[in-house]
Coordinates of C-alpha atoms in Angstrom, one line a residue:
X1 CA -18.6 19.2 -6.3
X2 CA -16.2 19.0 -9.0
X3 CA -13.6 16.4 -9.0
X4 CA -10.2 16.7 -10.4
X5 CA -8.6 13.7 -11.5
X6 CA -4.6 13.9 -12.6
X7 CA -3.6 10.5 -13.9
X8 CA -0.3 9.0 -14.8
X9 CA 1.9 11.9 -13.1
X10 CA 5.5 10.9 -13.4
X11 CA 7.3 11.1 -10.2
X12 CA 11.1 10.8 -9.9
X13 CA 12.9 9.0 -7.4
X14 CA 16.8 9.4 -8.0
X15 CA 17.4 6.3 -5.4
X16 CA 15.2 4.0 -7.8
X17 CA 13.6 5.3 -11.2
X18 CA 10.6 7.0 -12.2
X19 CA 7.1 5.9 -11.5
X20 CA 3.5 7.0 -12.2
X21 CA 0.8 8.3 -9.7
X22 CA -2.8 9.8 -9.9
X23 CA -4.2 12.4 -7.8
X24 CA -7.9 12.8 -7.3
X25 CA -9.3 15.9 -5.3
X26 CA -12.3 18.2 -5.2
X27 CA -12.1 21.6 -6.4
X28 CA -12.0 24.0 -3.3
X29 CA -10.1 26.9 -1.8
X30 CA -9.5 25.0 1.3
X31 CA -6.4 22.9 2.0
X32 CA -7.1 19.2 2.0
X33 CA -6.1 16.3 4.1
X34 CA -3.8 14.0 2.1
X35 CA -4.6 10.4 1.8
X36 CA -1.8 8.3 0.1
X37 CA -2.6 4.8 -0.9
X38 CA 0.0 2.1 -0.8
X39 CA -0.5 -1.0 -3.0
X40 CA 0.4 -4.5 -2.1
X41 CA 2.6 -7.4 -3.7
X42 CA 1.6 -7.9 -7.3
X43 CA -0.5 -4.8 -7.0
X44 CA -0.6 -1.5 -8.9
X45 CA -2.4 1.8 -8.8
X46 CA -4.8 0.8 -11.6
X47 CA -5.8 -2.5 -10.1
X48 CA -9.5 -3.5 -9.8
X49 CA -11.8 -0.7 -8.2
X50 CA -8.9 1.6 -6.7
X51 CA -10.0 4.2 -9.1
X52 CA -13.6 4.1 -7.8
X53 CA -12.2 4.2 -4.2
X54 CA -10.3 7.2 -5.1
X55 CA -13.2 9.0 -6.5
X56 CA -15.1 8.4 -3.2
X57 CA -12.3 9.7 -0.9
X58 CA -12.1 12.9 -3.2
X59 CA -15.8 13.4 -3.1
X60 CA -15.4 13.1 0.9
X61 CA -13.2 16.2 0.8
X62 CA -9.8 14.5 0.5
X63 CA -6.6 14.9 -1.6
X64 CA -6.4 11.3 -2.4
X65 CA -3.1 10.1 -4.1
X66 CA -2.3 6.3 -5.4
X67 CA 1.0 5.4 -7.1
X68 CA 3.2 2.4 -8.5
X69 CA 6.1 1.3 -6.6
X70 CA 9.0 1.8 -9.0
X71 CA 9.9 -1.8 -9.2
X72 CA 6.4 -3.2 -8.9
X73 CA 6.8 -4.6 -12.6
X74 CA 4.7 -1.8 -14.3
X75 CA 6.6 1.0 -16.2
X76 CA 5.9 4.4 -17.1
X77 CA 5.0 3.3 -20.6
X78 CA 2.9 0.4 -19.5
X79 CA 1.2 1.0 -16.1
X80 CA -1.5 -1.6 -16.5
X81 CA 0.9 -4.5 -17.2
X82 CA 3.7 -6.4 -15.7
X83 CA 6.0 -5.3 -18.5
X84 CA 9.2 -5.3 -16.6
X85 CA 9.7 -8.6 -14.8
X86 CA 13.5 -7.9 -14.3
X87 CA 12.4 -4.9 -12.2
X88 CA 9.9 -6.9 -10.1
X89 CA 12.8 -9.3 -9.6
X90 CA 15.0 -6.6 -8.2
X91 CA 12.3 -4.9 -5.7
X92 CA 12.8 -4.8 -2.3
X93 CA 11.4 -3.1 0.8
X94 CA 14.2 -0.6 1.0
X95 CA 13.1 0.5 -2.5
X96 CA 9.3 0.6 -1.6
X97 CA 10.1 2.8 1.5
X98 CA 12.3 5.0 -0.5
X99 CA 9.5 5.4 -3.1
X100 CA 6.8 6.0 -0.4
X101 CA 9.1 8.5 1.1
X102 CA 9.5 10.6 -2.1
X103 CA 5.7 10.4 -2.7
X104 CA 5.1 12.3 0.8
X105 CA 7.8 14.6 -0.1
X106 CA 6.2 15.4 -3.3
X107 CA 3.0 16.2 -2.1
X108 CA 3.4 17.7 1.4
X109 CA 4.2 21.0 -0.3
X110 CA 1.5 21.0 -2.7
X111 CA -0.8 24.1 -2.3
X112 CA -3.8 22.1 -2.0
X113 CA -2.6 19.9 0.7
X114 CA -2.8 20.4 4.6
X115 CA 0.6 19.3 5.6
X116 CA -0.6 18.7 9.2
X117 CA -3.1 16.0 8.1
X118 CA -1.3 13.0 6.2
X119 CA -2.8 9.5 6.2
X120 CA -1.5 6.3 4.7
X121 CA -3.6 3.5 3.7
X122 CA -1.7 0.5 2.9
X123 CA -3.1 -2.8 1.4
X124 CA -1.8 -6.2 1.9
X125 CA 2.2 -6.0 2.0
X126 CA 1.7 -2.2 1.3
X127 CA 0.1 -2.3 4.9
X128 CA 3.5 -3.4 6.3
X129 CA 5.4 -0.8 4.5
X130 CA 2.8 1.9 5.6
X131 CA 3.3 0.7 9.2
X132 CA 7.2 1.2 9.0
X133 CA 6.9 4.5 7.2
X134 CA 4.6 5.9 9.9
X135 CA 6.7 4.8 12.8
X136 CA 9.6 6.5 10.8
X137 CA 8.0 9.7 9.6
X138 CA 6.5 11.8 12.3
X139 CA 4.4 14.0 9.7
X140 CA 2.0 11.1 9.4
X141 CA -1.0 11.6 11.5
X142 CA -3.0 8.8 10.5
X143 CA -2.4 4.9 9.4
X144 CA -5.0 2.7 8.0
X145 CA -4.3 -1.0 7.0
X146 CA -6.3 -3.1 4.8
X147 CA -5.7 -6.7 5.1
X148 CA -2.1 -6.1 6.3
X149 CA 0.6 -8.7 6.9
X150 CA 2.0 -8.3 10.4
X151 CA 5.5 -9.2 9.3
X152 CA 7.7 -8.6 6.2
X153 CA 9.5 -11.8 6.8
X154 CA 7.4 -13.8 4.2
X155 CA 10.0 -15.6 2.2
X156 CA 10.5 -19.4 1.1
X157 CA 11.4 -21.7 4.2
X158 CA 13.6 -24.9 4.4
X159 CA 14.5 -26.6 1.2
X160 CA 12.8 -23.9 -0.9
X161 CA 14.9 -21.3 0.7
X162 CA 18.1 -23.4 0.1
X163 CA 17.2 -23.7 -3.5
X164 CA 16.6 -19.8 -3.7
X165 CA 19.9 -19.2 -2.2
X166 CA 21.7 -21.5 -4.6
X167 CA 19.9 -20.6 -7.7
X168 CA 19.7 -16.9 -7.0
X169 CA 15.9 -16.6 -8.0
X170 CA 12.7 -18.4 -7.4
X171 CA 9.4 -17.7 -9.6
X172 CA 5.9 -17.2 -8.4
X173 CA 3.1 -17.6 -11.0
X174 CA 0.6 -14.8 -11.3
X175 CA -2.6 -16.5 -11.5
X176 CA -4.5 -13.8 -13.4
X177 CA -1.6 -13.3 -16.0
X178 CA 0.2 -16.7 -15.9
X179 CA 3.4 -14.8 -15.8
X180 CA 6.2 -16.4 -13.9
X181 CA 7.4 -13.5 -11.5
X182 CA 11.0 -13.6 -10.4
X183 CA 12.5 -12.9 -7.0
X184 CA 16.0 -12.4 -7.1
X185 CA 17.9 -13.4 -3.7
X186 CA 18.9 -9.7 -3.3
X187 CA 15.4 -9.5 -1.9
X188 CA 16.3 -11.5 1.2
X189 CA 19.8 -10.0 1.6
X190 CA 18.1 -6.6 1.7
X191 CA 15.8 -7.7 4.3
X192 CA 18.5 -9.4 6.4
X193 CA 20.6 -6.1 6.2
X194 CA 17.7 -4.2 7.4
X195 CA 15.9 -6.6 9.8
X196 CA 15.5 -4.1 12.6
X197 CA 14.2 -1.4 10.4
X198 CA 11.8 -3.8 8.6
X199 CA 10.3 -5.0 12.1
X200 CA 6.6 -4.5 11.5
X201 CA 5.6 -5.6 15.2
X202 CA 8.0 -3.1 16.7
X203 CA 7.0 -0.3 14.3
X204 CA 3.1 -0.7 15.1
X205 CA 4.1 -0.8 18.9
X206 CA 5.9 2.5 18.4
X207 CA 3.8 4.3 15.8
X208 CA 2.3 7.7 17.2
X209 CA -0.4 8.1 14.6
X210 CA -4.1 7.2 14.9
X211 CA -4.4 3.7 13.4
X212 CA -7.3 1.7 12.1
X213 CA -6.9 -2.0 11.2
X214 CA -9.3 -3.3 8.8
X215 CA -9.6 -7.1 7.6
X216 CA -12.1 -9.3 6.0
X217 CA -12.7 -12.6 8.0
X218 CA -12.5 -14.7 5.0
X219 CA -9.2 -13.4 3.7
X220 CA -7.6 -16.0 1.6
X221 CA -4.1 -14.3 1.2
X222 CA -3.3 -13.0 4.6
X223 CA -5.1 -14.4 7.8
X224 CA -7.4 -12.1 9.8
X225 CA -5.1 -13.2 12.8
X226 CA -2.6 -10.7 11.2
X227 CA -5.0 -7.9 12.2
X228 CA -5.7 -9.3 15.5
X229 CA -2.1 -9.3 16.4
X230 CA -1.3 -5.8 15.1
X231 CA -4.2 -4.5 17.3
X232 CA -2.9 -6.4 20.3
X233 CA 0.6 -4.8 19.7
X234 CA -1.1 -1.3 19.2
X235 CA -4.0 -1.4 21.9
X236 CA -4.8 2.4 21.0
X237 CA -5.6 1.0 17.5
X238 CA -9.3 0.3 16.2
X239 CA -9.7 -3.0 14.6
X240 CA -12.4 -3.4 12.1
X241 CA -13.4 -6.9 10.8
X242 CA -15.5 -7.4 7.7
X243 CA -17.5 -10.2 8.0
X244 CA -17.0 -12.9 5.1
X245 CA -15.0 -10.2 3.0
X246 CA -11.9 -11.6 1.1
X247 CA -8.4 -10.1 0.6
X248 CA -9.4 -7.4 -2.0
X249 CA -12.8 -6.8 -0.4
X250 CA -14.9 -8.0 -3.3
X251 CA -12.8 -6.4 -5.9
X252 CA -11.1 -8.0 -8.8
X253 CA -9.0 -7.2 -11.9
X254 CA -10.5 -6.2 -14.2
X255 CA -13.2 -4.4 -12.3
X256 CA -16.0 -3.4 -14.9
X257 CA -18.7 -2.3 -12.8
X258 CA -19.2 1.5 -12.4
X259 CA -19.5 1.2 -8.6
X260 CA -17.6 -0.3 -5.7
X261 CA -18.2 -3.8 -4.6
X262 CA -20.2 -4.0 -1.4
X263 CA -17.4 -4.8 1.1
X264 CA -15.0 -2.5 -0.5
X265 CA -17.6 0.4 -0.3
X266 CA -18.1 -0.4 3.5
X267 CA -14.2 -0.3 4.0
X268 CA -14.1 2.9 2.3
X269 CA -17.0 4.7 4.2
X270 CA -15.3 3.4 7.4
X271 CA -11.9 4.7 6.4
X272 CA -13.6 8.2 5.5
X273 CA -15.5 8.1 8.9
X274 CA -12.3 7.3 10.8
X275 CA -10.2 9.9 9.2
X276 CA -12.9 12.8 9.7
X277 CA -13.4 11.7 13.4
X278 CA -9.8 11.3 14.3
X279 CA -7.8 13.7 12.3
X280 CA -9.9 16.1 10.5
X281 CA -12.1 17.2 13.5
X282 CA -9.9 16.3 16.4

């Protein structure tokens, strides 16, 4: 089956700014389920093995779409690097939800897409964003979380918080690039202003979509208890734990192999099976 790859499509969001996206899909006359991948904190669409995952979804008969959040630190000109740390510092959950809404609107009218079959896959913080969007947007039929957080209240505490409030910025060192990545205090102010909207626990309880929660038992960034908690809150969900898998299911940046890491391949196959069973063939 011939797979079409359209990379670095420019998507415009008047509420934020332009950002890049990739579409992978098989050449067919049939309308295809739309699978949208939502990256996490310090993530981007071209990170690690996401391209290989996209190909596998397309080969399985899906219109797979991945994108950069407008303020994730990458730019239209430099999608593989955190070239705009000022934008990164000015990111917040409102902007990410706005970008995701624009992405859904952008593709739901595509002639190749079946607008009755829309699935979000969110990794890490992108899982939390995807949970909220699934609750808010009834067009979404399926939700899959990969190593997702169970709350978006992940801010500095106590003295570190007071310093952030006073200084207006705190920095996190990127372990891979060694960049000092800023977080401006507006991030917290936006959260407090929209705290009810950003309640991941409430959103997962109320979500009407089919839900699959995937997590590695050896996740070094987000404890697998987050997945168990989400599953308790939505008992109709399916919980799938990958023994000894880490936060990125064996992938890293750069990923130079021509195949998926074992754990991420297992995860991708599980996602495809879930979507076909619950959404495509229901």
